[in-house]
Amino acid sequence: MEQREVLVVLFDGVQALDVSGPVEVFHGASQSEPGAYRIRTAGLDGTPVRTTSGLTLVPDLTLAEAGAPHTLLVPGGQGTRAPDPRLIDWLRDNAHRARRKVSVCSGALLLAEAGLLDGRRVTTHWMLCDTLARRFPALRVEPEPIYVRDGDVATSAGVTAGIDLALALVEEDLGRDIALAVARHLVVFLRRPGNQTQFSVQLAAQTAERRPLRDLQQWITEHPAADLSVDALADRAGLSPRHFARAFRDEVGMPPGRYVDRVRLEAARRRLEDTADGIAQVSRHCGYGTPEAMRRAFLRALGTSPAEYRRRFQPARPPVPAA
């Protein structure tokens, strides 16, 4: 069996979880499939580095000593804000030797600085997406997905999304059963689809300035199966439909119809993840009316059906013991 070397780049100001999360996934896979991965860490000088949280990590070797890995993993952290030019030079000169290049969180900034992401679809932590797009206009930055694959390059959003991406890579390399075993051991879901949004609609949207609209946002979240047409919502807010639609868009940052769509989608996702309710029951509870309407909404937003979403994202349930 092929042994895949995973080389993790270390530098001062690295985010500890960006390193340890994916490393635990690859290590766990090697426990299930001995010899599947060889994990090594490397820094510019081989000296200990200080993480953003104050932990000290000791590299296994220097970057100059590193060979051509199967997977080159570049984590993020505050150290990506003003990186050592030698690190960028090493990435520019050597990263192409890896069969796949992976970044976690702001590690995408380092790959971009080295010219490795030009013309690629990429993502990073949602707070940095605008910065990444502005500094590197040749990139196609997607702010919502938790990770994006484009050829031999994979980029992920903040911290825990690196675990999701690593699980996806293990599933690609070794199959679903191994990835599922790792996910169970780490007590995480297998696996969030890459196009799952980085944050809930309540966090993604703005909070309305006026109390009636803020209260209405909360009410929509709590009643996804209600009549959430513009006319009904305007009546609840005590405004004319035209005034309501304009005020909601101005204060929330999106039209009420789009906000309702996102709330219903999120409610359905959560119900598929957390309950054993049938697809028809979920669709009624979340305001879709019919399973087909919910299926179309899932395909449009997530590129997958509700049934497939549940299969991928709902944690395995232990068998019921015999009486």
PDB file of C-alpha atoms in Angstrom:
ATOM      1  CA  MET A   1       0.000   0.000   0.000  1.00  0.00           C
ATOM      2  CA  GLU A   2       1.210   3.478  -0.854  1.00  0.00           C
ATOM      3  CA  GLN A   3       2.388   5.519   2.109  1.00  0.00           C
ATOM      4  CA  ARG A   4       1.389   9.135   1.702  1.00  0.00           C
ATOM      5  CA  GLU A   5       3.673  11.677   3.330  1.00  0.00           C
ATOM      6  CA  VAL A   6       1.895  14.657   4.850  1.00  0.00           C
ATOM      7  CA  LEU A   7       4.221  17.602   5.374  1.00  0.00           C
ATOM      8  CA  VAL A   8       2.902  20.304   7.701  1.00  0.00           C
ATOM      9  CA  VAL A   9       4.553  23.714   7.473  1.00  0.00           C
ATOM     10  CA  LEU A  10       5.248  25.410  10.820  1.00  0.00           C
ATOM     11  CA  PHE A  11       6.064  29.064  11.498  1.00  0.00           C
ATOM     12  CA  ASP A  12       5.880  31.511  14.382  1.00  0.00           C
ATOM     13  CA  GLY A  13       2.299  32.624  14.925  1.00  0.00           C
ATOM     14  CA  VAL A  14       0.739  29.460  13.515  1.00  0.00           C
ATOM     15  CA  GLN A  15      -2.743  28.507  14.743  1.00  0.00           C
ATOM     16  CA  ALA A  16      -2.333  25.362  16.861  1.00  0.00           C
ATOM     17  CA  LEU A  17      -5.681  23.819  15.898  1.00  0.00           C
ATOM     18  CA  ASP A  18      -4.956  24.337  12.196  1.00  0.00           C
ATOM     19  CA  VAL A  19      -2.028  21.981  12.750  1.00  0.00           C
ATOM     20  CA  SER A  20      -3.358  19.523  15.310  1.00  0.00           C
ATOM     21  CA  GLY A  21      -6.834  19.058  13.802  1.00  0.00           C
ATOM     22  CA  PRO A  22      -5.763  17.694  10.396  1.00  0.00           C
ATOM     23  CA  VAL A  23      -2.782  15.869  11.972  1.00  0.00           C
ATOM     24  CA  GLU A  24      -5.141  13.978  14.300  1.00  0.00           C
ATOM     25  CA  VAL A  25      -7.273  12.988  11.314  1.00  0.00           C
ATOM     26  CA  PHE A  26      -4.340  11.637   9.295  1.00  0.00           C
ATOM     27  CA  HIS A  27      -2.881   9.958  12.382  1.00  0.00           C
ATOM     28  CA  GLY A  28      -6.230   8.351  13.147  1.00  0.00           C
ATOM     29  CA  ALA A  29      -6.420   7.031   9.596  1.00  0.00           C
ATOM     30  CA  SER A  30      -2.976   5.478  10.015  1.00  0.00           C
ATOM     31  CA  GLN A  31      -4.174   3.782  13.174  1.00  0.00           C
ATOM     32  CA  SER A  32      -7.008   2.176  11.224  1.00  0.00           C
ATOM     33  CA  GLU A  33      -4.874   1.518   8.158  1.00  0.00           C
ATOM     34  CA  PRO A  34      -1.264   1.087   9.372  1.00  0.00           C
ATOM     35  CA  GLY A  35       1.266   2.870   7.208  1.00  0.00           C
ATOM     36  CA  ALA A  36      -1.312   4.893   5.273  1.00  0.00           C
ATOM     37  CA  TYR A  37       0.281   8.235   6.164  1.00  0.00           C
ATOM     38  CA  ARG A  38       3.640   9.467   7.362  1.00  0.00           C
ATOM     39  CA  ILE A  39       3.200  12.843   9.066  1.00  0.00           C
ATOM     40  CA  ARG A  40       6.097  15.246   9.453  1.00  0.00           C
ATOM     41  CA  THR A  41       6.357  18.894  10.430  1.00  0.00           C
ATOM     42  CA  ALA A  42       8.931  21.305   9.058  1.00  0.00           C
ATOM     43  CA  GLY A  43       9.996  24.882   9.725  1.00  0.00           C
ATOM     44  CA  LEU A  44      12.420  27.263   8.134  1.00  0.00           C
ATOM     45  CA  ASP A  45      15.217  26.661  10.635  1.00  0.00           C
ATOM     46  CA  GLY A  46      13.964  23.577  12.451  1.00  0.00           C
ATOM     47  CA  THR A  47      13.781  25.549  15.688  1.00  0.00           C
ATOM     48  CA  PRO A  48      10.699  25.552  17.961  1.00  0.00           C
ATOM     49  CA  VAL A  49       7.874  27.857  16.892  1.00  0.00           C
ATOM     50  CA  ARG A  50       5.367  29.651  19.083  1.00  0.00           C
ATOM     51  CA  THR A  51       1.674  29.309  18.208  1.00  0.00           C
ATOM     52  CA  THR A  52      -0.829  32.145  18.517  1.00  0.00           C
ATOM     53  CA  SER A  53      -2.117  30.606  21.762  1.00  0.00           C
ATOM     54  CA  GLY A  54       1.371  30.360  23.284  1.00  0.00           C
ATOM     55  CA  LEU A  55       2.009  26.657  22.726  1.00  0.00           C
ATOM     56  CA  THR A  56       5.439  25.651  21.464  1.00  0.00           C
ATOM     57  CA  LEU A  57       5.751  23.218  18.563  1.00  0.00           C
ATOM     58  CA  VAL A  58       9.030  21.567  17.591  1.00  0.00           C
ATOM     59  CA  PRO A  59       9.434  20.776  13.868  1.00  0.00           C
ATOM     60  CA  ASP A  60      10.714  17.381  12.823  1.00  0.00           C
ATOM     61  CA  LEU A  61      13.055  18.904  10.252  1.00  0.00           C
ATOM     62  CA  THR A  62      13.831  22.031   8.278  1.00  0.00           C
ATOM     63  CA  LEU A  63      11.995  22.885   5.086  1.00  0.00           C
ATOM     64  CA  ALA A  64      15.292  22.583   3.224  1.00  0.00           C
ATOM     65  CA  GLU A  65      15.526  18.963   4.355  1.00  0.00           C
ATOM     66  CA  ALA A  66      12.002  18.113   3.265  1.00  0.00           C
ATOM     67  CA  GLY A  67      11.484  16.023   0.172  1.00  0.00           C
ATOM     68  CA  ALA A  68       8.486  16.015  -2.145  1.00  0.00           C
ATOM     69  CA  PRO A  69       5.446  15.111  -0.009  1.00  0.00           C
ATOM     70  CA  HIS A  70       2.212  13.622  -1.168  1.00  0.00           C
ATOM     71  CA  THR A  71       0.250  16.309   0.719  1.00  0.00           C
ATOM     72  CA  LEU A  72       1.638  19.708   1.659  1.00  0.00           C
ATOM     73  CA  LEU A  73      -0.447  21.269   4.418  1.00  0.00           C
ATOM     74  CA  VAL A  74      -0.127  25.000   5.119  1.00  0.00           C
ATOM     75  CA  PRO A  75      -1.950  26.106   8.294  1.00  0.00           C
ATOM     76  CA  GLY A  76      -3.040  29.621   9.164  1.00  0.00           C
ATOM     77  CA  GLY A  77      -2.616  31.913  12.130  1.00  0.00           C
ATOM     78  CA  GLN A  78      -1.475  35.418  12.931  1.00  0.00           C
ATOM     79  CA  GLY A  79       1.922  34.590  11.436  1.00  0.00           C
ATOM     80  CA  THR A  80       0.374  34.774   7.960  1.00  0.00           C
ATOM     81  CA  ARG A  81      -0.110  38.544   8.287  1.00  0.00           C
ATOM     82  CA  ALA A  82       3.557  39.385   7.744  1.00  0.00           C
ATOM     83  CA  PRO A  83       5.203  36.087   6.804  1.00  0.00           C
ATOM     84  CA  ASP A  84       8.926  35.513   6.610  1.00  0.00           C
ATOM     85  CA  PRO A  85       9.886  36.091   2.941  1.00  0.00           C
ATOM     86  CA  ARG A  86      11.948  32.901   3.070  1.00  0.00           C
ATOM     87  CA  LEU A  87       8.772  30.909   3.715  1.00  0.00           C
ATOM     88  CA  ILE A  88       7.063  32.400   0.662  1.00  0.00           C
ATOM     89  CA  ASP A  89      10.152  31.713  -1.435  1.00  0.00           C
ATOM     90  CA  TRP A  90      10.219  28.084  -0.289  1.00  0.00           C
ATOM     91  CA  LEU A  91       6.544  27.615  -1.122  1.00  0.00           C
ATOM     92  CA  ARG A  92       6.997  29.225  -4.537  1.00  0.00           C
ATOM     93  CA  ASP A  93       9.981  27.010  -5.353  1.00  0.00           C
ATOM     94  CA  ASN A  94       8.890  23.714  -3.804  1.00  0.00           C
ATOM     95  CA  ALA A  95       5.133  23.428  -3.343  1.00  0.00           C
ATOM     96  CA  HIS A  96       4.617  22.279  -6.935  1.00  0.00           C
ATOM     97  CA  ARG A  97       6.436  19.047  -6.049  1.00  0.00           C
ATOM     98  CA  ALA A  98       3.593  17.983  -3.757  1.00  0.00           C
ATOM     99  CA  ARG A  99       0.781  15.972  -5.332  1.00  0.00           C
ATOM    100  CA  ARG A 100      -1.753  18.120  -3.529  1.00  0.00           C
ATOM    101  CA  LYS A 101      -1.534  21.440  -1.743  1.00  0.00           C
ATOM    102  CA  VAL A 102      -3.825  22.087   1.217  1.00  0.00           C
ATOM    103  CA  SER A 103      -4.379  25.235   3.277  1.00  0.00           C
ATOM    104  CA  VAL A 104      -6.322  25.741   6.482  1.00  0.00           C
ATOM    105  CA  CYS A 105      -7.859  29.106   7.326  1.00  0.00           C
ATOM    106  CA  SER A 106      -5.468  32.004   6.575  1.00  0.00           C
ATOM    107  CA  GLY A 107      -2.882  29.577   5.217  1.00  0.00           C
ATOM    108  CA  ALA A 108      -4.494  30.443   1.875  1.00  0.00           C
ATOM    109  CA  LEU A 109      -2.783  33.832   2.129  1.00  0.00           C
ATOM    110  CA  LEU A 110       0.620  32.126   2.109  1.00  0.00           C
ATOM    111  CA  LEU A 111      -0.229  29.984  -0.919  1.00  0.00           C
ATOM    112  CA  ALA A 112      -1.624  33.035  -2.704  1.00  0.00           C
ATOM    113  CA  GLU A 113       1.448  35.120  -1.882  1.00  0.00           C
ATOM    114  CA  ALA A 114       3.571  32.388  -3.455  1.00  0.00           C
ATOM    115  CA  GLY A 115       1.468  32.528  -6.630  1.00  0.00           C
ATOM    116  CA  LEU A 116       0.051  29.037  -6.166  1.00  0.00           C
ATOM    117  CA  LEU A 117      -3.642  29.948  -6.253  1.00  0.00           C
ATOM    118  CA  ASP A 118      -3.899  32.126  -9.372  1.00  0.00           C
ATOM    119  CA  GLY A 119      -7.008  31.262 -11.346  1.00  0.00           C
ATOM    120  CA  ARG A 120      -8.211  28.855  -8.664  1.00  0.00           C
ATOM    121  CA  ARG A 121     -11.475  28.622  -6.755  1.00  0.00           C
ATOM    122  CA  VAL A 122     -10.526  29.074  -3.104  1.00  0.00           C
ATOM    123  CA  THR A 123     -11.879  29.887   0.321  1.00  0.00           C
ATOM    124  CA  THR A 124     -10.565  30.939   3.713  1.00  0.00           C
ATOM    125  CA  HIS A 125     -11.973  32.150   7.027  1.00  0.00           C
ATOM    126  CA  TRP A 126     -15.012  34.303   6.256  1.00  0.00           C
ATOM    127  CA  MET A 127     -13.436  37.328   7.950  1.00  0.00           C
ATOM    128  CA  LEU A 128     -10.508  37.178   5.506  1.00  0.00           C
ATOM    129  CA  CYS A 129     -12.324  36.482   2.234  1.00  0.00           C
ATOM    130  CA  ASP A 130     -12.571  40.157   1.249  1.00  0.00           C
ATOM    131  CA  THR A 131      -8.896  40.661   2.069  1.00  0.00           C
ATOM    132  CA  LEU A 132      -7.882  37.625   0.034  1.00  0.00           C
ATOM    133  CA  ALA A 133      -9.957  38.718  -2.959  1.00  0.00           C
ATOM    134  CA  ARG A 134      -8.689  42.305  -2.797  1.00  0.00           C
ATOM    135  CA  ARG A 135      -5.014  41.397  -2.478  1.00  0.00           C
ATOM    136  CA  PHE A 136      -5.098  38.649  -5.079  1.00  0.00           C
ATOM    137  CA  PRO A 137      -7.610  39.521  -7.812  1.00  0.00           C
ATOM    138  CA  ALA A 138      -6.566  36.519  -9.911  1.00  0.00           C
ATOM    139  CA  LEU A 139      -8.268  34.236  -7.355  1.00  0.00           C
ATOM    140  CA  ARG A 140     -11.933  33.235  -7.385  1.00  0.00           C
ATOM    141  CA  VAL A 141     -12.719  33.565  -3.682  1.00  0.00           C
ATOM    142  CA  GLU A 142     -15.845  31.796  -2.411  1.00  0.00           C
ATOM    143  CA  PRO A 143     -16.737  33.118   1.053  1.00  0.00           C
ATOM    144  CA  GLU A 144     -19.366  30.594   2.130  1.00  0.00           C
ATOM    145  CA  PRO A 145     -18.067  26.999   1.686  1.00  0.00           C
ATOM    146  CA  ILE A 146     -16.179  25.348   4.523  1.00  0.00           C
ATOM    147  CA  TYR A 147     -13.716  23.998   1.964  1.00  0.00           C
ATOM    148  CA  VAL A 148     -13.121  24.150  -1.782  1.00  0.00           C
ATOM    149  CA  ARG A 149     -11.342  21.656  -4.032  1.00  0.00           C
ATOM    150  CA  ASP A 150      -9.856  22.846  -7.326  1.00  0.00           C
ATOM    151  CA  GLY A 151      -7.611  20.315  -8.993  1.00  0.00           C
ATOM    152  CA  ASP A 152      -4.633  19.505  -6.802  1.00  0.00           C
ATOM    153  CA  VAL A 153      -5.336  22.456  -4.479  1.00  0.00           C
ATOM    154  CA  ALA A 154      -7.716  22.384  -1.516  1.00  0.00           C
ATOM    155  CA  THR A 155      -8.424  25.360   0.737  1.00  0.00           C
ATOM    156  CA  SER A 156     -10.555  25.425   3.870  1.00  0.00           C
ATOM    157  CA  ALA A 157     -12.239  27.929   6.133  1.00  0.00           C
ATOM    158  CA  GLY A 158     -11.364  28.586   9.761  1.00  0.00           C
ATOM    159  CA  VAL A 159      -9.891  26.068  12.204  1.00  0.00           C
ATOM    160  CA  THR A 160     -12.408  23.186  12.516  1.00  0.00           C
ATOM    161  CA  ALA A 161     -13.048  23.258   8.760  1.00  0.00           C
ATOM    162  CA  GLY A 162      -9.514  21.890   8.410  1.00  0.00           C
ATOM    163  CA  ILE A 163     -10.765  18.721  10.115  1.00  0.00           C
ATOM    164  CA  ASP A 164     -13.639  18.454   7.633  1.00  0.00           C
ATOM    165  CA  LEU A 165     -11.253  18.842   4.719  1.00  0.00           C
ATOM    166  CA  ALA A 166      -8.798  16.305   6.152  1.00  0.00           C
ATOM    167  CA  LEU A 167     -11.650  13.796   6.566  1.00  0.00           C
ATOM    168  CA  ALA A 168     -12.640  14.378   2.949  1.00  0.00           C
ATOM    169  CA  LEU A 169      -9.061  13.699   1.848  1.00  0.00           C
ATOM    170  CA  VAL A 170      -8.900  10.512   3.923  1.00  0.00           C
ATOM    171  CA  GLU A 171     -12.174   9.347   2.389  1.00  0.00           C
ATOM    172  CA  GLU A 172     -10.722  10.037  -1.055  1.00  0.00           C
ATOM    173  CA  ASP A 173      -7.521   8.139  -0.256  1.00  0.00           C
ATOM    174  CA  LEU A 174      -8.746   5.225   1.841  1.00  0.00           C
ATOM    175  CA  GLY A 175     -12.521   5.063   1.536  1.00  0.00           C
ATOM    176  CA  ARG A 176     -15.550   6.033   3.562  1.00  0.00           C
ATOM    177  CA  ASP A 177     -15.208   3.316   6.219  1.00  0.00           C
ATOM    178  CA  ILE A 178     -11.774   4.535   7.345  1.00  0.00           C
ATOM    179  CA  ALA A 179     -12.863   8.176   7.339  1.00  0.00           C
ATOM    180  CA  LEU A 180     -15.972   7.249   9.320  1.00  0.00           C
ATOM    181  CA  ALA A 181     -13.892   5.375  11.891  1.00  0.00           C
ATOM    182  CA  VAL A 182     -11.675   8.461  12.343  1.00  0.00           C
ATOM    183  CA  ALA A 183     -14.683  10.764  12.629  1.00  0.00           C
ATOM    184  CA  ARG A 184     -16.242   8.548  15.290  1.00  0.00           C
ATOM    185  CA  HIS A 185     -13.002   8.456  17.248  1.00  0.00           C
ATOM    186  CA  LEU A 186     -12.712  12.250  17.139  1.00  0.00           C
ATOM    187  CA  VAL A 187     -16.451  12.615  17.876  1.00  0.00           C
ATOM    188  CA  VAL A 188     -17.096  14.744  14.800  1.00  0.00           C
ATOM    189  CA  PHE A 189     -19.554  14.386  11.956  1.00  0.00           C
ATOM    190  CA  LEU A 190     -18.575  12.629   8.756  1.00  0.00           C
ATOM    191  CA  ARG A 191     -18.581  14.753   6.951  1.00  0.00           C
ATOM    192  CA  ARG A 192     -19.817  18.254   6.371  1.00  0.00           C
ATOM    193  CA  PRO A 193     -20.115  18.812   2.626  1.00  0.00           C
ATOM    194  CA  GLY A 194     -17.545  21.279   1.364  1.00  0.00           C
ATOM    195  CA  ASN A 195     -20.263  23.621   0.157  1.00  0.00           C
ATOM    196  CA  GLN A 196     -21.896  23.791   3.573  1.00  0.00           C
ATOM    197  CA  THR A 197     -21.918  27.407   4.703  1.00  0.00           C
ATOM    198  CA  GLN A 198     -19.337  28.599   7.236  1.00  0.00           C
ATOM    199  CA  PHE A 199     -21.948  30.139   9.503  1.00  0.00           C
ATOM    200  CA  SER A 200     -25.660  30.163  10.238  1.00  0.00           C
ATOM    201  CA  VAL A 201     -27.999  32.542   8.473  1.00  0.00           C
ATOM    202  CA  GLN A 202     -28.458  34.460  11.731  1.00  0.00           C
ATOM    203  CA  LEU A 203     -24.708  35.120  11.828  1.00  0.00           C
ATOM    204  CA  ALA A 204     -24.341  35.686   8.096  1.00  0.00           C
ATOM    205  CA  ALA A 205     -27.129  38.247   7.908  1.00  0.00           C
ATOM    206  CA  GLN A 206     -27.131  41.608   9.559  1.00  0.00           C
ATOM    207  CA  THR A 207     -29.331  42.259  12.563  1.00  0.00           C
ATOM    208  CA  ALA A 208     -32.008  44.819  11.792  1.00  0.00           C
ATOM    209  CA  GLU A 209     -31.726  48.182  13.521  1.00  0.00           C
ATOM    210  CA  ARG A 210     -35.420  48.525  14.343  1.00  0.00           C
ATOM    211  CA  ARG A 211     -36.830  46.389  17.140  1.00  0.00           C
ATOM    212  CA  PRO A 212     -39.894  45.178  15.165  1.00  0.00           C
ATOM    213  CA  LEU A 213     -37.689  43.837  12.374  1.00  0.00           C
ATOM    214  CA  ARG A 214     -35.246  42.254  14.838  1.00  0.00           C
ATOM    215  CA  ASP A 215     -38.140  40.532  16.574  1.00  0.00           C
ATOM    216  CA  LEU A 216     -39.452  39.417  13.202  1.00  0.00           C
ATOM    217  CA  GLN A 217     -36.096  37.853  12.302  1.00  0.00           C
ATOM    218  CA  GLN A 218     -36.266  35.790  15.488  1.00  0.00           C
ATOM    219  CA  TRP A 219     -39.894  34.863  14.824  1.00  0.00           C
ATOM    220  CA  ILE A 220     -39.043  33.636  11.327  1.00  0.00           C
ATOM    221  CA  THR A 221     -36.330  31.394  12.781  1.00  0.00           C
ATOM    222  CA  GLU A 222     -38.761  29.928  15.303  1.00  0.00           C
ATOM    223  CA  HIS A 223     -41.627  29.419  12.807  1.00  0.00           C
ATOM    224  CA  PRO A 224     -40.190  28.210   9.474  1.00  0.00           C
ATOM    225  CA  ALA A 225     -43.458  26.426   8.585  1.00  0.00           C
ATOM    226  CA  ALA A 226     -45.603  29.552   8.971  1.00  0.00           C
ATOM    227  CA  ASP A 227     -46.836  31.768   6.143  1.00  0.00           C
ATOM    228  CA  LEU A 228     -43.655  33.750   5.510  1.00  0.00           C
ATOM    229  CA  SER A 229     -44.769  35.621   2.418  1.00  0.00           C
ATOM    230  CA  VAL A 230     -43.889  39.288   2.153  1.00  0.00           C
ATOM    231  CA  ASP A 231     -47.523  40.255   2.743  1.00  0.00           C
ATOM    232  CA  ALA A 232     -47.793  38.123   5.896  1.00  0.00           C
ATOM    233  CA  LEU A 233     -44.483  39.346   7.297  1.00  0.00           C
ATOM    234  CA  ALA A 234     -45.294  42.958   6.491  1.00  0.00           C
ATOM    235  CA  ASP A 235     -48.600  42.622   8.351  1.00  0.00           C
ATOM    236  CA  ARG A 236     -46.805  41.163  11.368  1.00  0.00           C
ATOM    237  CA  ALA A 237     -44.321  44.058  11.285  1.00  0.00           C
ATOM    238  CA  GLY A 238     -47.101  46.643  10.912  1.00  0.00           C
ATOM    239  CA  LEU A 239     -45.774  47.967   7.606  1.00  0.00           C
ATOM    240  CA  SER A 240     -47.004  48.057   4.040  1.00  0.00           C
ATOM    241  CA  PRO A 241     -45.533  45.254   1.902  1.00  0.00           C
ATOM    242  CA  ARG A 242     -43.504  47.691  -0.193  1.00  0.00           C
ATOM    243  CA  HIS A 243     -42.168  49.582   2.833  1.00  0.00           C
ATOM    244  CA  PHE A 244     -41.434  46.323   4.656  1.00  0.00           C
ATOM    245  CA  ALA A 245     -39.534  44.761   1.742  1.00  0.00           C
ATOM    246  CA  ARG A 246     -37.385  47.867   1.325  1.00  0.00           C
ATOM    247  CA  ALA A 247     -36.699  48.285   5.062  1.00  0.00           C
ATOM    248  CA  PHE A 248     -35.880  44.604   5.529  1.00  0.00           C
ATOM    249  CA  ARG A 249     -33.461  44.589   2.620  1.00  0.00           C
ATOM    250  CA  ASP A 250     -31.756  47.776   3.810  1.00  0.00           C
ATOM    251  CA  GLU A 251     -31.375  46.658   7.431  1.00  0.00           C
ATOM    252  CA  VAL A 252     -30.796  42.909   7.065  1.00  0.00           C
ATOM    253  CA  GLY A 253     -28.730  43.020   3.890  1.00  0.00           C
ATOM    254  CA  MET A 254     -30.910  40.707   1.795  1.00  0.00           C
ATOM    255  CA  PRO A 255     -34.524  40.573   0.575  1.00  0.00           C
ATOM    256  CA  PRO A 256     -37.007  38.901   2.945  1.00  0.00           C
ATOM    257  CA  GLY A 257     -37.618  36.049   0.488  1.00  0.00           C
ATOM    258  CA  ARG A 258     -33.934  35.125   0.429  1.00  0.00           C
ATOM    259  CA  TYR A 259     -33.722  35.343   4.209  1.00  0.00           C
ATOM    260  CA  VAL A 260     -36.709  33.006   4.542  1.00  0.00           C
ATOM    261  CA  ASP A 261     -35.141  30.565   2.060  1.00  0.00           C
ATOM    262  CA  ARG A 262     -31.946  30.441   4.097  1.00  0.00           C
ATOM    263  CA  VAL A 263     -33.752  30.036   7.408  1.00  0.00           C
ATOM    264  CA  ARG A 264     -35.817  27.156   6.047  1.00  0.00           C
ATOM    265  CA  LEU A 265     -32.769  25.484   4.554  1.00  0.00           C
ATOM    266  CA  GLU A 266     -30.876  25.752   7.826  1.00  0.00           C
ATOM    267  CA  ALA A 267     -33.871  24.449   9.792  1.00  0.00           C
ATOM    268  CA  ALA A 268     -34.133  21.469   7.451  1.00  0.00           C
ATOM    269  CA  ARG A 269     -30.396  20.760   7.679  1.00  0.00           C
ATOM    270  CA  ARG A 270     -30.512  20.777  11.469  1.00  0.00           C
ATOM    271  CA  ARG A 271     -33.548  18.500  11.524  1.00  0.00           C
ATOM    272  CA  LEU A 272     -31.917  16.042   9.139  1.00  0.00           C
ATOM    273  CA  GLU A 273     -28.804  16.046  11.310  1.00  0.00           C
ATOM    274  CA  ASP A 274     -30.442  15.813  14.719  1.00  0.00           C
ATOM    275  CA  THR A 275     -33.627  13.756  14.284  1.00  0.00           C
ATOM    276  CA  ALA A 276     -34.850  10.555  12.667  1.00  0.00           C
ATOM    277  CA  ASP A 277     -37.859  12.329  11.107  1.00  0.00           C
ATOM    278  CA  GLY A 278     -38.711  11.234   7.593  1.00  0.00           C
ATOM    279  CA  ILE A 279     -38.008  13.500   4.624  1.00  0.00           C
ATOM    280  CA  ALA A 280     -41.720  14.316   4.186  1.00  0.00           C
ATOM    281  CA  GLN A 281     -42.050  15.247   7.865  1.00  0.00           C
ATOM    282  CA  VAL A 282     -38.960  17.459   7.717  1.00  0.00           C
ATOM    283  CA  SER A 283     -40.225  19.222   4.600  1.00  0.00           C
ATOM    284  CA  ARG A 284     -43.570  20.020   6.272  1.00  0.00           C
ATOM    285  CA  HIS A 285     -41.973  21.128   9.543  1.00  0.00           C
ATOM    286  CA  CYS A 286     -39.598  23.495   7.742  1.00  0.00           C
ATOM    287  CA  GLY A 287     -42.128  25.135   5.469  1.00  0.00           C
ATOM    288  CA  TYR A 288     -41.430  23.401   2.162  1.00  0.00           C
ATOM    289  CA  GLY A 289     -44.777  21.660   1.970  1.00  0.00           C
ATOM    290  CA  THR A 290     -43.561  18.783  -0.178  1.00  0.00           C
ATOM    291  CA  PRO A 291     -40.393  16.670  -0.253  1.00  0.00           C
ATOM    292  CA  GLU A 292     -39.835  17.679  -3.884  1.00  0.00           C
ATOM    293  CA  ALA A 293     -39.808  21.379  -2.985  1.00  0.00           C
ATOM    294  CA  MET A 294     -37.217  20.711  -0.277  1.00  0.00           C
ATOM    295  CA  ARG A 295     -35.187  18.546  -2.647  1.00  0.00           C
ATOM    296  CA  ARG A 296     -35.023  21.369  -5.207  1.00  0.00           C
ATOM    297  CA  ALA A 297     -33.940  23.829  -2.495  1.00  0.00           C
ATOM    298  CA  PHE A 298     -31.144  21.496  -1.333  1.00  0.00           C
ATOM    299  CA  LEU A 299     -29.900  20.832  -4.851  1.00  0.00           C
ATOM    300  CA  ARG A 300     -29.901  24.547  -5.633  1.00  0.00           C
ATOM    301  CA  ALA A 301     -28.079  25.627  -2.454  1.00  0.00           C
ATOM    302  CA  LEU A 302     -25.920  22.620  -1.523  1.00  0.00           C
ATOM    303  CA  GLY A 303     -25.678  20.557  -4.674  1.00  0.00           C
ATOM    304  CA  THR A 304     -26.997  17.458  -2.895  1.00  0.00           C
ATOM    305  CA  SER A 305     -30.365  15.927  -2.031  1.00  0.00           C
ATOM    306  CA  PRO A 306     -31.791  15.855   1.519  1.00  0.00           C
ATOM    307  CA  ALA A 307     -31.349  12.083   1.682  1.00  0.00           C
ATOM    308  CA  GLU A 308     -27.696  12.285   0.632  1.00  0.00           C
ATOM    309  CA  TYR A 309     -27.121  15.193   3.007  1.00  0.00           C
ATOM    310  CA  ARG A 310     -28.454  13.101   5.888  1.00  0.00           C
ATOM    311  CA  ARG A 311     -26.313  10.123   4.887  1.00  0.00           C
ATOM    312  CA  ARG A 312     -23.159  12.228   4.877  1.00  0.00           C
ATOM    313  CA  PHE A 313     -23.815  14.469   7.842  1.00  0.00           C
ATOM    314  CA  GLN A 314     -25.889  12.635  10.417  1.00  0.00           C
ATOM    315  CA  PRO A 315     -23.678  10.878  12.987  1.00  0.00           C
ATOM    316  CA  ALA A 316     -23.940   7.131  13.108  1.00  0.00           C
ATOM    317  CA  ARG A 317     -26.404   5.986  15.760  1.00  0.00           C
ATOM    318  CA  PRO A 318     -25.439   3.065  17.995  1.00  0.00           C
ATOM    319  CA  PRO A 319     -27.519  -0.082  17.568  1.00  0.00           C
ATOM    320  CA  VAL A 320     -30.390  -0.613  19.992  1.00  0.00           C
ATOM    321  CA  PRO A 321     -29.433  -3.366  22.457  1.00  0.00           C
ATOM    322  CA  ALA A 322     -31.547  -6.492  22.365  1.00  0.00           C
ATOM    323  CA  ALA A 323     -34.112  -6.826  25.143  1.00  0.00           C
TER     324      ALA A 323
END
